[in-house]
Amino acid sequence: MKNNKNIFSTILAFAFIATGIYSCSDKFLDEVESYNIDSEGYFNSEDDYYMALIGAYDLLQASYVNVLLGEIASDNTLCGGESATDVIGFQQIDDMTHTQVNNNLRDVWNWMFAGVNRANYILEFKDKIEFEGKEVILGEASFLRAYYNFELLKWFGGIPLKVDQRFAPGDELSIPRSTPAEVYALIESDLKYAVNNLEYVAPQTGRVTKGAAEALLGKAYLYQNKFAEAATVLDNVINNGPYDLALDYATIFENDGENGVESVFEVQYTDAEGAGFGCLQCSEGNVAVGFNSIRNHTGPTYDSGYSFNVPTQATVEVFEEGDSRKEASILDINAWAVSTGATFGEGYEHTGYYNRKYIARKGDLNTGDQNLTNPNNYRSIRFADVLLMAAEANNRGNVDDAKALAYLNRVRERAFGDSTHNVTATGGALTTAIYHERRVELVGEGHRFFDLVRTGEASSSIEGFVTGKHELFPIPIEEIQFSNGNWAQNPNY
Amino acid sequence: MKKASYYVLIAFLFVASASAQNITVNGTVTSSGDGLPLIGVNVKVQNTNTGAVSDFDGNFSISNVVPGAVLEFTYLGFESKELPAQSKMSIALIEDNESLEEIVLIGYGSQRKSDLTGSVSVVSAETLEKLKPIDAAQALQGTTAGVTVSSASGSPGSGFNILIRGVSSNGNNQPLLIVDGYEGNLNSLNPDDIETLTVLKDAQAAIYGIKGANGVILVTTKKGKKNSAPTLTYSTYSGTQETSKKLNYLNASEYAALVNESYAAGGQSLPYTDISGLGEGMDWQDQIFETASMTNHNIGLSGGTENVTYYLGASNLKQDGIIAPEKSKFERSNIKLSLGVDVNDNLKVSTNLNYYAVDRKTINENGLGSVLFNALNYSPLFEIDQEDVNGLFGNEIINPLSQARDTYNSYFGNSIEGNFQIDYKLMEGLTVTTRIGFKTFSDKSKSFAPIATYGAGKVFNNDRSTVSQNKVQNHSYTWEAFAVYKKSFADAHNFALTVGHSAQKFWGDGLFATGFDVPNNSWDFADIALTTGTSEAKSNGSYIYDNRLTSFFGRFQYDYKGKYLISGMVRRDGSSDFTAANRFDQFNSVTAGWKISDESFLKDNSVINFLKLRGSYGTLGNNVGGNLFRAALSGEGVYVFDNALTIGAALGPLPNANATWETAEKTDIGLDIKLFNSKVEIVADYFLEDREDLLIGGLPVSGLLGTSAPGSGSPTVNAGTTRSEGAELLISYNDNISDDLSFGISYNVTKVEGTVTAINGDVPLQGGSFGVGQPAPSRMEVGQPIGYFYGLQSNGIFQSQAEVDAHPSQVGLGNASAPGDIRFVDTNNDGQIDSNDRTFIGKPLADYYMGFNLSLNFKGFDFSAYTYAEVGKDMVRNYERDQPNVNRLDLYLDRWTGAGTSNSVPRATTGATNNKLFSDFFVEDASFIRIQNIQLGYSLPADVISAIGMSKFRIYASVNNAFTFTNYEGFDPAATTGQALGGGIDYGFYPVSRQYLLGLNISF
């Protein structure tokens, strides 16, 4: 009897406790503490848009590879480095033996698309709230999307596009590669929106201006050989923008010359944050500068680096007598050592020259890893480049040769310090002169390869260049595999 | 007169006749085995309260017993007997082996060892005492079939990875560790405080549900025994350590000659013009390896009265590192208290508390640019304090002594853990237990990087001193309540039912900050309180976490006469780390056994004492994948506006709302045999595991999704399955050869074969790293073991240009080949050698794990040796820097220098070749046999020491990691980072030390 009572009360007590526990357990699991901002519930204030915009700018810093390879792939420089196997991806592009298996090309693809997505993240929520100045932020985001898409287009040709939405898992199977014309169309519309909504002076140094958007638009037209449109928009920058050529070429690329009067668009870098090889795209410093710098240098002015991207003797000889740009652009390391007593090491493919515009200068914080945290900004679009593009557009489009000459000579007068070296040719000869000028003015800035390709001069200038193949770089093999037949590889790779 | 005597006579007759009805029983009880009298045997007249207890001679006497009444004889450890009463009796009782049976824990309960139906191994305090491990995990190595223990480093205080039955997951493979009922770690426990380690290897662990898939280790700490006098034990050991291995690197003359040869072959001028007088040069390994000391003190007091048991212990362990001992060392202190009180017949209260404190310093190890890596690669021509001013060795290699000198860090941690438990017997057969276990751990660490230059362009150059300080706190509690009901029917059917509930919470936080510009650039002033500078970048951070688990579990056990056993378990878990839809799951299992030796046909078999067949099947979970559903803005979005670092917001890793944990389906069939009077014991198991829903993170996704952005990443998805299959065998033989000599040997071997059976999208995963700028060497791919090495397969060296021409072109690898270069196999037969010819060239996990243990006792001497072996595993040699001026292994003395000089080691050259690409030239067979412990001890005879009041006095000498027999060139073939994908790659693992110890055990 007592036993039964015991069993009964036990069962009852158990049931009581069990139900009590069961009903609390869900609540127990839900009360978890954490500090997280959800990405789908963002964009509730102007500040949120601004913060996301900073995130979209971030990937500009990862375009250092584009600059580095734009030179290495061309006839301007040799790959260099420590040995023939130092960064195999770079070495192969230099020799035009690159294949679809190339980690560095894959970095270009990945990092530029990362930029596209960050820009699209903002544009995806462009209608969520209204506030004063929203068009400025959206204009900058549009510019950035165009910038990244333009890079991808230059490197890989037609790419998948998505407008105002981030790419979602599965898109690689369904969204096809757009044609280059379609990509250009999006770039043009993005840049036109930016042009219409931005001012010539940005709210903060480093942010996109109307002039930057116009210049990039002009560049996009020029690459499509739409000379008339290019001429129009570039003339606009020249006439209405607050830009001018810097008086002394040698100052443009020094630390003091950052964001100067000649700077139409400049990718900002800093030495304030540390970086490591584990995430090169995370670095806030200009990684290309560390890669370009003098191997084991002890001496004044310059810091050391990995001796990549070394200019060739032929490049040095392209400069004419009296051209001040030669001293400023190319460092003759032997002469330097003789004059200052500095010592240096010799890397692979040592030519005796270094890309002086973008090698490390002493005086920065050298935050660890010091080779990855150089603060040299990348002058993406300089006014001199705008002048030369305008000259080319006016000339090749048969719009106005006189204007073309005027622009060209402005650049030459700054370089030579006088007008005795001005060009007087017209027509085809002027075109040749403009091409030559582009090479000497913009050496080391990552434009050479694409200039050669778009003007049809690549196969005669670059050793190993195969027409019909090397105009485009191969889409990374991993991407072809991910697309599972959706994307075709570029021809002959 | 006549009438009175008549009445007396009748009365007398009455009395006489009355006493003639009841007798006095006099008897002797002896043990049937040896005939010796048994003291304290309970003799009771059935159904009465009359009884007696046998005395020192085994005699007893009961008066007033009805003749023929049944007498019950009971005695602990012997089979009870019932016999009819006689005035003179002689009873022999038979020893009952079963009731002296070992009790084994099985999770929320215990079982007799002979009744176990799951695959369970037990390591006792005796083994722990012999092995004297620094971390109790080491006691599982080589002693337990199916368990392998590895370490990523031999540095003092480094942790251990335990694997039970191989690797099934590419995520977490660590077993669940339960200490006295709460979830804990072995590294915070003093091995001397541990009573047993019980390993649940198969579906027996299913009662732990979501955390049981990797196996469960139950730790019971020492608790004291009832009715035993207080025993004070003190043990200590002290000794020296030295490195167990030094690599054979080139001396100065050999180095200079080789470098000259390589420069010449590369078409460059020779760097060393006169190598004749260089001699031996500097041996950097000798410079950085030192002998170091270690000492341990342990004191314990245990005992108990009728109702109280207690155990108190305290210990301190100090171990210096064999590399830079001032910068690499470890000290651990423990205090333990265990108290159990029987409040009354039904209520028992107990508590266990453990306090742990650790103090540790470490050096940069196992990576490109670690101290050992630098010592191997640094030139033997350099002087002891010479820095690489000109950057001769590239950007990472610096003087290892300088590096060690400039290493400053400290780490302090302490924790309190324990539990409080109440057991209440509600009624006969029904006990309710409730307990709360808790652990709170806090640590603080500091590291200081002084301003330093080591040469041009070195990554370790530092222009600005920094000090980083972190504080972390981790807490957890486990509250459980469960009831166990046991009932038997008809003396044949035995039931047990266990039902319970468990709630767990793990929470914690961390805070980090870095200060700049330390005054005087000195460790003595390295604290954020004193730093003077700041940085534009964000230099501090923090995190918090909070995970909770609630579960219901139940187990049903039934056995028929202990001969046919079956049990079923169910557990339902809910975890807070998943979305509401994916939060709950149920895990079921069933185990069964058949004691064949209890059957009539084997009952009295002289050879087979015990034979049991058992099997188990069930599902268990691996608790990974938490918080993957969160779409956080945890990415890094930083740019520069107005020349200042500006922090923005960016997407973190892509979320996966459907993430759930891994599930394992385990099957096990086993056989337990005891032969020849239980002298020989054999345990054999066959096991099979299918692991599903493996969480695969970083699964390569298209760059389209923006996952390469800083701070972002591909979503982690449940995308893989693996299968592990294998067998374990344990054979042991224990015997007493004579009264003075006894010995035991045991051998265990485990074979595990794991393969990946599916990955969504069939895309191979990559991991690990090799060299600089080379593709990942490890892969996870369908049909292959997890983490296998993927690279080029070699087939000798080209001896002549003719051979080069006859072979498919190797240009596709990046360079044309020349005589003296490695010839690679065209595995895909496409007529050219390129990266598509990469194939399986090795795997990090062994085919066979073995342990062989021997112990001998002769009079007062005891000797034991424990050996452990792994066969069939490979390791990647990744401590060589691909740079023209670094030092090399002496295996390069066998390089190709002309036709016929070598078919295994390529030519030396500074030019570009394909020889540095990842191939089987860099994969070595790392099978080994290691004698992990040899110990010889002597205990003074009991009569000698009892005069002083001691019960034990033993001195001993032992050598740990005495010898390792292996062909592996590197420091430690047993070392691995423990990662499933990327394990087995040697960047220069800090070698395990060989320890020479002298010790003492005293008990009062």
PDB file of C-alpha atoms in Angstrom, chain B residues 362-560:
ATOM      1  CA  THR B 362      55.853  29.822 -25.419  1.00  0.00           C
ATOM      2  CA  ILE B 363      58.031  30.474 -28.442  1.00  0.00           C
ATOM      3  CA  ASN B 364      57.082  30.779 -32.077  1.00  0.00           C
ATOM      4  CA  GLU B 365      56.755  27.205 -33.292  1.00  0.00           C
ATOM      5  CA  ASN B 366      55.660  25.008 -36.171  1.00  0.00           C
ATOM      6  CA  GLY B 367      55.479  27.505 -38.919  1.00  0.00           C
ATOM      7  CA  LEU B 368      57.438  29.379 -41.537  1.00  0.00           C
ATOM      8  CA  GLY B 369      59.861  31.468 -39.501  1.00  0.00           C
ATOM      9  CA  SER B 370      59.538  29.624 -36.200  1.00  0.00           C
ATOM     10  CA  VAL B 371      62.589  29.266 -33.950  1.00  0.00           C
ATOM     11  CA  LEU B 372      63.216  25.667 -34.958  1.00  0.00           C
ATOM     12  CA  PHE B 373      62.605  26.423 -38.629  1.00  0.00           C
ATOM     13  CA  ASN B 374      65.204  29.193 -38.465  1.00  0.00           C
ATOM     14  CA  ALA B 375      67.731  27.010 -36.659  1.00  0.00           C
ATOM     15  CA  LEU B 376      67.470  24.392 -39.378  1.00  0.00           C
ATOM     16  CA  ASN B 377      67.798  26.802 -42.276  1.00  0.00           C
ATOM     17  CA  TYR B 378      70.385  29.215 -40.856  1.00  0.00           C
ATOM     18  CA  SER B 379      73.893  28.984 -42.251  1.00  0.00           C
ATOM     19  CA  PRO B 380      76.512  26.967 -40.371  1.00  0.00           C
ATOM     20  CA  LEU B 381      79.039  29.569 -41.487  1.00  0.00           C
ATOM     21  CA  PHE B 382      77.455  32.250 -39.358  1.00  0.00           C
ATOM     22  CA  GLU B 383      78.740  33.186 -35.945  1.00  0.00           C
ATOM     23  CA  ILE B 384      76.565  32.716 -32.899  1.00  0.00           C
ATOM     24  CA  ASP B 385      75.406  36.327 -32.730  1.00  0.00           C
ATOM     25  CA  GLN B 386      75.496  37.061 -36.412  1.00  0.00           C
ATOM     26  CA  GLU B 387      72.357  38.521 -37.922  1.00  0.00           C
ATOM     27  CA  ASP B 388      71.404  38.085 -41.557  1.00  0.00           C
ATOM     28  CA  VAL B 389      72.045  41.744 -42.308  1.00  0.00           C
ATOM     29  CA  ASN B 390      72.034  41.390 -46.054  1.00  0.00           C
ATOM     30  CA  GLY B 391      69.000  39.196 -46.332  1.00  0.00           C
ATOM     31  CA  LEU B 392      70.958  36.198 -47.538  1.00  0.00           C
ATOM     32  CA  PHE B 393      68.157  33.821 -46.582  1.00  0.00           C
ATOM     33  CA  GLY B 394      65.166  35.744 -47.811  1.00  0.00           C
ATOM     34  CA  ASN B 395      62.627  37.522 -45.688  1.00  0.00           C
ATOM     35  CA  GLU B 396      61.652  35.099 -42.959  1.00  0.00           C
ATOM     36  CA  ILE B 397      64.810  33.438 -41.679  1.00  0.00           C
ATOM     37  CA  ILE B 398      66.613  35.172 -38.861  1.00  0.00           C
ATOM     38  CA  ASN B 399      69.064  34.175 -36.179  1.00  0.00           C
ATOM     39  CA  PRO B 400      67.074  31.717 -34.024  1.00  0.00           C
ATOM     40  CA  LEU B 401      68.829  32.720 -30.813  1.00  0.00           C
ATOM     41  CA  SER B 402      67.965  36.353 -31.410  1.00  0.00           C
ATOM     42  CA  GLN B 403      64.416  35.342 -32.169  1.00  0.00           C
ATOM     43  CA  ALA B 404      64.137  33.388 -28.956  1.00  0.00           C
ATOM     44  CA  ARG B 405      65.743  36.218 -27.021  1.00  0.00           C
ATOM     45  CA  ASP B 406      63.177  38.694 -28.346  1.00  0.00           C
ATOM     46  CA  THR B 407      60.216  36.472 -27.588  1.00  0.00           C
ATOM     47  CA  TYR B 408      58.271  37.831 -24.667  1.00  0.00           C
ATOM     48  CA  ASN B 409      54.940  36.484 -23.616  1.00  0.00           C
ATOM     49  CA  SER B 410      53.157  35.250 -20.570  1.00  0.00           C
ATOM     50  CA  TYR B 411      49.999  33.327 -19.963  1.00  0.00           C
ATOM     51  CA  PHE B 412      48.171  32.710 -16.711  1.00  0.00           C
ATOM     52  CA  GLY B 413      44.998  30.780 -16.375  1.00  0.00           C
ATOM     53  CA  ASN B 414      43.030  29.400 -13.514  1.00  0.00           C
ATOM     54  CA  SER B 415      39.796  27.601 -13.129  1.00  0.00           C
ATOM     55  CA  ILE B 416      37.534  26.086 -10.579  1.00  0.00           C
ATOM     56  CA  GLU B 417      35.402  23.171 -11.603  1.00  0.00           C
ATOM     57  CA  GLY B 418      33.424  20.561  -9.871  1.00  0.00           C
ATOM     58  CA  ASN B 419      30.039  19.246  -9.061  1.00  0.00           C
ATOM     59  CA  PHE B 420      27.515  18.871  -6.312  1.00  0.00           C
ATOM     60  CA  GLN B 421      25.328  15.802  -6.334  1.00  0.00           C
ATOM     61  CA  ILE B 422      22.397  14.422  -4.344  1.00  0.00           C
ATOM     62  CA  ASP B 423      21.360  10.784  -4.608  1.00  0.00           C
ATOM     63  CA  TYR B 424      18.074   9.913  -2.995  1.00  0.00           C
ATOM     64  CA  LYS B 425      16.647   6.452  -2.691  1.00  0.00           C
ATOM     65  CA  LEU B 426      12.907   6.968  -2.969  1.00  0.00           C
ATOM     66  CA  MET B 427      12.053   3.355  -2.501  1.00  0.00           C
ATOM     67  CA  GLU B 428      13.521  -0.022  -3.062  1.00  0.00           C
ATOM     68  CA  GLY B 429      15.094  -0.108  -6.510  1.00  0.00           C
ATOM     69  CA  LEU B 430      14.416   3.547  -7.334  1.00  0.00           C
ATOM     70  CA  THR B 431      17.111   6.145  -6.919  1.00  0.00           C
ATOM     71  CA  VAL B 432      16.852   9.736  -8.004  1.00  0.00           C
ATOM     72  CA  THR B 433      19.976  11.754  -8.654  1.00  0.00           C
ATOM     73  CA  THR B 434      20.293  15.415  -9.254  1.00  0.00           C
ATOM     74  CA  ARG B 435      23.564  17.142  -9.783  1.00  0.00           C
ATOM     75  CA  ILE B 436      25.013  20.355 -10.979  1.00  0.00           C
ATOM     76  CA  GLY B 437      28.474  20.481 -12.504  1.00  0.00           C
ATOM     77  CA  PHE B 438      30.240  23.726 -13.227  1.00  0.00           C
ATOM     78  CA  LYS B 439      33.438  25.063 -14.634  1.00  0.00           C
ATOM     79  CA  THR B 440      34.735  28.566 -14.679  1.00  0.00           C
ATOM     80  CA  PHE B 441      38.007  29.379 -16.330  1.00  0.00           C
ATOM     81  CA  SER B 442      39.672  32.696 -16.772  1.00  0.00           C
ATOM     82  CA  ASP B 443      42.946  33.488 -18.387  1.00  0.00           C
ATOM     83  CA  LYS B 444      45.005  36.470 -19.256  1.00  0.00           C
ATOM     84  CA  SER B 445      47.872  36.665 -21.657  1.00  0.00           C
ATOM     85  CA  LYS B 446      50.340  39.247 -22.762  1.00  0.00           C
ATOM     86  CA  SER B 447      52.784  39.375 -25.626  1.00  0.00           C
ATOM     87  CA  PHE B 448      55.367  42.002 -26.325  1.00  0.00           C
ATOM     88  CA  ALA B 449      57.059  42.696 -29.651  1.00  0.00           C
ATOM     89  CA  PRO B 450      60.091  44.927 -29.138  1.00  0.00           C
ATOM     90  CA  ILE B 451      61.611  47.228 -31.725  1.00  0.00           C
ATOM     91  CA  ALA B 452      64.097  45.053 -33.528  1.00  0.00           C
ATOM     92  CA  THR B 453      65.896  44.610 -36.807  1.00  0.00           C
ATOM     93  CA  TYR B 454      67.237  41.326 -37.988  1.00  0.00           C
ATOM     94  CA  GLY B 455      68.399  42.271 -41.445  1.00  0.00           C
ATOM     95  CA  ALA B 456      67.143  43.860 -44.619  1.00  0.00           C
ATOM     96  CA  GLY B 457      63.518  43.199 -45.400  1.00  0.00           C
ATOM     97  CA  LYS B 458      62.886  40.656 -42.630  1.00  0.00           C
ATOM     98  CA  VAL B 459      59.240  40.129 -41.749  1.00  0.00           C
ATOM     99  CA  PHE B 460      60.180  40.141 -38.063  1.00  0.00           C
ATOM    100  CA  ASN B 461      61.661  43.623 -38.225  1.00  0.00           C
ATOM    101  CA  ASN B 462      59.609  45.824 -36.019  1.00  0.00           C
ATOM    102  CA  ASP B 463      59.753  49.609 -36.017  1.00  0.00           C
ATOM    103  CA  ARG B 464      57.316  50.174 -33.266  1.00  0.00           C
ATOM    104  CA  SER B 465      57.051  48.223 -30.063  1.00  0.00           C
ATOM    105  CA  THR B 466      53.675  46.811 -29.176  1.00  0.00           C
ATOM    106  CA  VAL B 467      52.191  44.954 -26.264  1.00  0.00           C
ATOM    107  CA  SER B 468      48.988  42.981 -26.666  1.00  0.00           C
ATOM    108  CA  GLN B 469      46.919  41.901 -23.719  1.00  0.00           C
ATOM    109  CA  ASN B 470      43.978  39.569 -23.688  1.00  0.00           C
ATOM    110  CA  LYS B 471      41.579  38.474 -21.015  1.00  0.00           C
ATOM    111  CA  VAL B 472      39.204  35.620 -21.602  1.00  0.00           C
ATOM    112  CA  GLN B 473      36.584  34.066 -19.391  1.00  0.00           C
ATOM    113  CA  ASN B 474      34.754  30.828 -20.020  1.00  0.00           C
ATOM    114  CA  HIS B 475      31.998  29.429 -17.872  1.00  0.00           C
ATOM    115  CA  SER B 476      29.802  26.415 -18.084  1.00  0.00           C
ATOM    116  CA  TYR B 477      27.318  24.545 -16.025  1.00  0.00           C
ATOM    117  CA  THR B 478      25.519  21.265 -16.478  1.00  0.00           C
ATOM    118  CA  TRP B 479      22.419  20.546 -14.487  1.00  0.00           C
ATOM    119  CA  GLU B 480      21.097  17.036 -14.630  1.00  0.00           C
ATOM    120  CA  ALA B 481      18.355  15.126 -12.925  1.00  0.00           C
ATOM    121  CA  PHE B 482      17.711  11.480 -13.552  1.00  0.00           C
ATOM    122  CA  ALA B 483      16.081   8.467 -11.968  1.00  0.00           C
ATOM    123  CA  VAL B 484      17.167   4.862 -12.101  1.00  0.00           C
ATOM    124  CA  TYR B 485      14.719   2.084 -11.356  1.00  0.00           C
ATOM    125  CA  LYS B 486      15.895  -1.494 -11.002  1.00  0.00           C
ATOM    126  CA  LYS B 487      13.681  -4.482 -10.570  1.00  0.00           C
ATOM    127  CA  SER B 488      14.080  -8.214 -10.758  1.00  0.00           C
ATOM    128  CA  PHE B 489      11.429 -10.841 -11.264  1.00  0.00           C
ATOM    129  CA  ALA B 490      11.626 -14.477 -10.508  1.00  0.00           C
ATOM    130  CA  ASP B 491      15.305 -14.193  -9.902  1.00  0.00           C
ATOM    131  CA  ALA B 492      15.827 -14.394 -13.612  1.00  0.00           C
ATOM    132  CA  HIS B 493      14.488 -11.309 -15.297  1.00  0.00           C
ATOM    133  CA  ASN B 494      16.340  -8.107 -14.416  1.00  0.00           C
ATOM    134  CA  PHE B 495      15.145  -4.716 -15.585  1.00  0.00           C
ATOM    135  CA  ALA B 496      16.608  -1.288 -15.235  1.00  0.00           C
ATOM    136  CA  LEU B 497      15.096   1.942 -16.471  1.00  0.00           C
ATOM    137  CA  THR B 498      16.883   5.281 -16.494  1.00  0.00           C
ATOM    138  CA  VAL B 499      15.108   8.516 -17.346  1.00  0.00           C
ATOM    139  CA  GLY B 500      16.533  11.974 -17.096  1.00  0.00           C
ATOM    140  CA  HIS B 501      16.919  15.533 -18.199  1.00  0.00           C
ATOM    141  CA  SER B 502      19.987  17.666 -18.742  1.00  0.00           C
ATOM    142  CA  ALA B 503      20.454  21.384 -19.302  1.00  0.00           C
ATOM    143  CA  GLN B 504      23.788  22.946 -20.218  1.00  0.00           C
ATOM    144  CA  LYS B 505      24.964  26.458 -20.723  1.00  0.00           C
ATOM    145  CA  PHE B 506      28.350  27.552 -22.011  1.00  0.00           C
ATOM    146  CA  TRP B 507      29.093  31.216 -22.036  1.00  0.00           C
ATOM    147  CA  GLY B 508      32.042  33.485 -21.993  1.00  0.00           C
ATOM    148  CA  ASP B 509      33.674  36.612 -23.200  1.00  0.00           C
ATOM    149  CA  GLY B 510      37.029  37.902 -24.310  1.00  0.00           C
ATOM    150  CA  LEU B 511      38.672  41.293 -24.441  1.00  0.00           C
ATOM    151  CA  PHE B 512      41.786  42.205 -26.419  1.00  0.00           C
ATOM    152  CA  ALA B 513      43.777  45.360 -26.683  1.00  0.00           C
ATOM    153  CA  THR B 514      47.121  46.427 -28.066  1.00  0.00           C
ATOM    154  CA  GLY B 515      49.212  49.325 -26.867  1.00  0.00           C
ATOM    155  CA  PHE B 516      52.002  50.957 -28.860  1.00  0.00           C
ATOM    156  CA  ASP B 517      55.383  52.375 -27.941  1.00  0.00           C
ATOM    157  CA  VAL B 518      56.458  50.556 -24.835  1.00  0.00           C
ATOM    158  CA  PRO B 519      58.784  52.666 -22.651  1.00  0.00           C
ATOM    159  CA  ASN B 520      62.442  51.659 -22.866  1.00  0.00           C
ATOM    160  CA  ASN B 521      61.525  48.961 -25.367  1.00  0.00           C
ATOM    161  CA  SER B 522      61.671  46.490 -22.503  1.00  0.00           C
ATOM    162  CA  TRP B 523      59.543  43.576 -21.243  1.00  0.00           C
ATOM    163  CA  ASP B 524      59.809  45.042 -17.771  1.00  0.00           C
ATOM    164  CA  PHE B 525      57.662  47.957 -18.858  1.00  0.00           C
ATOM    165  CA  ALA B 526      55.456  46.064 -21.276  1.00  0.00           C
ATOM    166  CA  ASP B 527      51.929  46.810 -20.209  1.00  0.00           C
ATOM    167  CA  ILE B 528      49.200  48.857 -21.826  1.00  0.00           C
ATOM    168  CA  ALA B 529      49.113  50.971 -18.680  1.00  0.00           C
ATOM    169  CA  LEU B 530      52.509  52.361 -19.620  1.00  0.00           C
ATOM    170  CA  THR B 531      52.359  52.535 -23.412  1.00  0.00           C
ATOM    171  CA  THR B 532      52.376  55.971 -24.931  1.00  0.00           C
ATOM    172  CA  GLY B 533      51.274  55.554 -28.541  1.00  0.00           C
ATOM    173  CA  THR B 534      48.133  54.656 -30.427  1.00  0.00           C
ATOM    174  CA  SER B 535      47.347  53.439 -33.866  1.00  0.00           C
ATOM    175  CA  GLU B 536      44.841  54.686 -36.396  1.00  0.00           C
ATOM    176  CA  ALA B 537      43.600  51.181 -36.908  1.00  0.00           C
ATOM    177  CA  LYS B 538      41.238  49.620 -34.404  1.00  0.00           C
ATOM    178  CA  SER B 539      43.546  48.005 -31.872  1.00  0.00           C
ATOM    179  CA  ASN B 540      41.062  46.423 -29.526  1.00  0.00           C
ATOM    180  CA  GLY B 541      38.254  43.962 -29.783  1.00  0.00           C
ATOM    181  CA  SER B 542      35.961  41.738 -27.792  1.00  0.00           C
ATOM    182  CA  TYR B 543      33.555  38.875 -28.174  1.00  0.00           C
ATOM    183  CA  ILE B 544      30.922  37.076 -26.184  1.00  0.00           C
ATOM    184  CA  TYR B 545      29.310  33.738 -26.729  1.00  0.00           C
ATOM    185  CA  ASP B 546      26.430  31.842 -25.271  1.00  0.00           C
ATOM    186  CA  ASN B 547      25.474  28.301 -26.200  1.00  0.00           C
ATOM    187  CA  ARG B 548      22.843  26.220 -24.543  1.00  0.00           C
ATOM    188  CA  LEU B 549      21.711  22.671 -24.756  1.00  0.00           C
ATOM    189  CA  THR B 550      18.719  20.926 -23.278  1.00  0.00           C
ATOM    190  CA  SER B 551      18.136  17.205 -23.485  1.00  0.00           C
ATOM    191  CA  PHE B 552      15.945  14.351 -22.419  1.00  0.00           C
ATOM    192  CA  PHE B 553      17.333  10.876 -22.281  1.00  0.00           C
ATOM    193  CA  GLY B 554      16.270   7.428 -21.322  1.00  0.00           C
ATOM    194  CA  ARG B 555      17.722   3.959 -21.220  1.00  0.00           C
ATOM    195  CA  PHE B 556      16.071   0.601 -20.824  1.00  0.00           C
ATOM    196  CA  GLN B 557      18.058  -2.469 -19.873  1.00  0.00           C
ATOM    197  CA  TYR B 558      16.939  -6.038 -19.609  1.00  0.00           C
ATOM    198  CA  ASP B 559      18.811  -9.203 -18.990  1.00  0.00           C
ATOM    199  CA  TYR B 560      17.771 -12.793 -18.484  1.00  0.00           C
TER     200      TYR B 560
END
